[in-house]
Amino acid sequence: MNDQELLEKTLHVAREAGMFLLRKQGSVLPFGLTLDPAGDNPRTYFPRDQLPRASWDELLDATLAHLERRIGSGDVGAIALVTTLESGSESGMGVQVETRSSSLFLVYPYTGTGQSRSLGEPQPAEGLLVGPLLAP
C-alpha cells in the first residue's frame, strides 16, 4: 500500500469511528487510531475508558501519549487523532491523519442531532491540531 492509499484508508477509518461516536454520544472525545504499514490491524484508543472524569485537555494528552508509545513500537504506518472541535456556535469533528511522509488535518462540520447527525464537506485546516507526531 503506498503512502497516499494509507493516508486515505486511515482517514476513512478515523472518520467512520468518529461519526459512530458522534451519533451515539453527541460529541467525539479525543481518541487515537493506528494502522500498521500495510494499512491493516486498526487499533483504537479511547482514553475516556480509563479516565472517566478527565477533562478534554487530559483526554487529549492521554491520547497523544498513547500514540507516541505506539509509534515507538515500530509497527505503525499511520496514526489518526480525532475529536470534536468548537468555535463559538460552530462544531465540527477534527481528524488529523499522519503517515511517515505526510500529514493532513481536516475539520468536518456537522449538523443535526442524535442518529440524524451528518457531516458536511471537510475543511482543510492550516497546520495540525498537534505535532506532527509521525510525519517529518
Coordinates of C-alpha atoms in Angstrom, one line a residue:
M1 CA 0.0 0.0 0.0
N2 CA 1.5 3.3 -1.0
D3 CA 1.6 6.4 1.3
Q4 CA -1.4 8.1 -0.3
E5 CA -3.6 4.9 0.0
L6 CA -2.5 4.5 3.6
L7 CA -3.4 8.2 4.3
E8 CA -6.8 7.8 2.7
K9 CA -7.6 4.5 4.4
T10 CA -6.6 5.9 7.8
L11 CA -8.8 9.0 7.2
H12 CA -11.7 6.8 6.2
V13 CA -11.5 4.5 9.3
A14 CA -11.0 7.5 11.7
R15 CA -13.9 9.5 10.1
E16 CA -16.3 6.5 10.4
A17 CA -15.3 5.7 14.0
G18 CA -15.7 9.4 14.9
M19 CA -19.1 9.5 13.1
F20 CA -20.3 6.5 15.1
L21 CA -19.4 8.2 18.4
L22 CA -20.9 11.5 17.3
R23 CA -24.2 9.8 16.6
K24 CA -24.1 7.7 19.7
Q25 CA -22.8 10.3 22.2
G26 CA -23.4 13.7 20.7
S27 CA -19.7 14.6 20.6
V28 CA -16.4 13.0 20.0
L29 CA -14.0 13.0 22.9
P30 CA -10.3 12.7 21.8
F31 CA -9.3 9.3 20.6
G32 CA -6.5 7.8 18.7
L33 CA -6.2 5.2 15.9
T34 CA -3.2 3.4 14.4
L35 CA -2.8 1.2 11.4
D36 CA 0.2 -1.0 10.5
P37 CA 2.4 -0.2 7.5
A38 CA 0.2 -2.4 5.3
G39 CA -2.9 -0.5 6.3
D40 CA -4.2 -3.3 8.4
N41 CA -4.7 -4.1 12.1
P42 CA -6.5 -0.9 13.1
R43 CA -6.1 -0.2 16.8
T44 CA -8.1 2.4 18.6
Y45 CA -7.5 4.0 22.0
F46 CA -10.3 5.7 23.9
P47 CA -8.8 7.4 27.0
R48 CA -12.3 8.1 28.4
D49 CA -12.5 4.3 29.2
Q50 CA -9.5 4.6 31.7
L51 CA -10.1 8.3 32.7
P52 CA -13.9 8.7 33.1
R53 CA -13.6 12.1 34.9
A54 CA -10.8 13.6 32.8
S55 CA -11.1 17.0 31.1
W56 CA -10.8 17.4 27.3
D57 CA -7.2 18.5 27.7
E58 CA -6.4 15.5 29.9
L59 CA -8.0 13.1 27.4
L60 CA -6.1 14.8 24.5
D61 CA -2.8 14.5 26.5
A62 CA -3.5 10.8 27.2
T63 CA -4.3 10.1 23.6
L64 CA -1.1 11.8 22.4
A65 CA 1.0 9.8 25.0
H66 CA -0.6 6.6 23.7
L67 CA 0.1 7.4 20.1
E68 CA 3.7 8.3 20.9
R69 CA 4.1 4.9 22.7
R70 CA 2.5 3.1 19.7
I71 CA 4.8 4.9 17.3
G72 CA 7.8 3.8 19.4
S73 CA 6.8 0.2 18.9
G74 CA 7.8 0.5 15.2
D75 CA 4.8 -1.4 13.8
V76 CA 2.8 1.8 12.9
G77 CA 2.4 3.0 9.4
A78 CA -0.3 5.7 10.1
I79 CA -2.0 7.4 13.0
A80 CA -5.1 9.5 13.5
L81 CA -6.2 11.8 16.2
V82 CA -10.0 12.5 16.2
T83 CA -12.0 14.9 18.4
T84 CA -14.9 17.4 18.5
L85 CA -13.7 21.0 17.9
E86 CA -15.8 24.0 18.8
S87 CA -15.5 27.6 17.8
G88 CA -18.3 29.9 19.0
S89 CA -21.6 28.4 17.9
E90 CA -20.0 26.1 15.3
S91 CA -18.9 22.5 16.0
G92 CA -17.0 20.0 13.9
M93 CA -15.1 16.8 14.0
G94 CA -11.3 17.3 13.7
V95 CA -9.4 14.5 12.1
Q96 CA -5.6 14.6 12.0
V97 CA -4.0 11.8 10.0
E98 CA -0.3 11.2 9.6
T99 CA 1.9 8.7 7.8
R100 CA 5.7 8.6 7.9
S101 CA 5.9 11.0 4.9
S102 CA 2.7 13.1 5.0
S103 CA 0.1 14.6 7.2
L104 CA -3.4 16.0 6.9
F105 CA -5.8 17.9 9.2
L106 CA -9.5 18.2 8.2
V107 CA -12.4 19.6 10.1
Y108 CA -15.9 18.2 9.2
P109 CA -18.7 20.5 10.3
Y110 CA -21.7 18.6 11.5
T111 CA -25.4 19.3 11.7
G112 CA -28.5 17.5 13.2
T113 CA -28.9 15.6 16.4
G114 CA -28.6 12.0 17.5
Q115 CA -28.8 9.4 14.8
S116 CA -29.6 12.1 12.2
R117 CA -26.3 13.8 12.6
S118 CA -24.4 14.3 9.3
L119 CA -21.0 15.6 8.4
G120 CA -20.5 18.4 6.0
E121 CA -17.7 18.8 3.4
P122 CA -14.3 18.7 5.1
Q123 CA -12.5 21.9 5.5
P124 CA -8.7 21.7 5.4
A125 CA -7.1 23.3 8.4
E126 CA -3.8 25.1 8.4
G127 CA -1.1 23.2 10.2
L128 CA -2.0 20.4 12.5
L129 CA -4.0 20.1 15.7
V130 CA -0.9 18.8 17.4
G131 CA 2.5 17.6 16.4
P132 CA 3.5 16.3 13.9
L133 CA 3.9 13.0 15.7
L134 CA 4.7 10.6 12.9
A135 CA 5.3 12.7 9.8
P136 CA 8.6 14.6 9.4

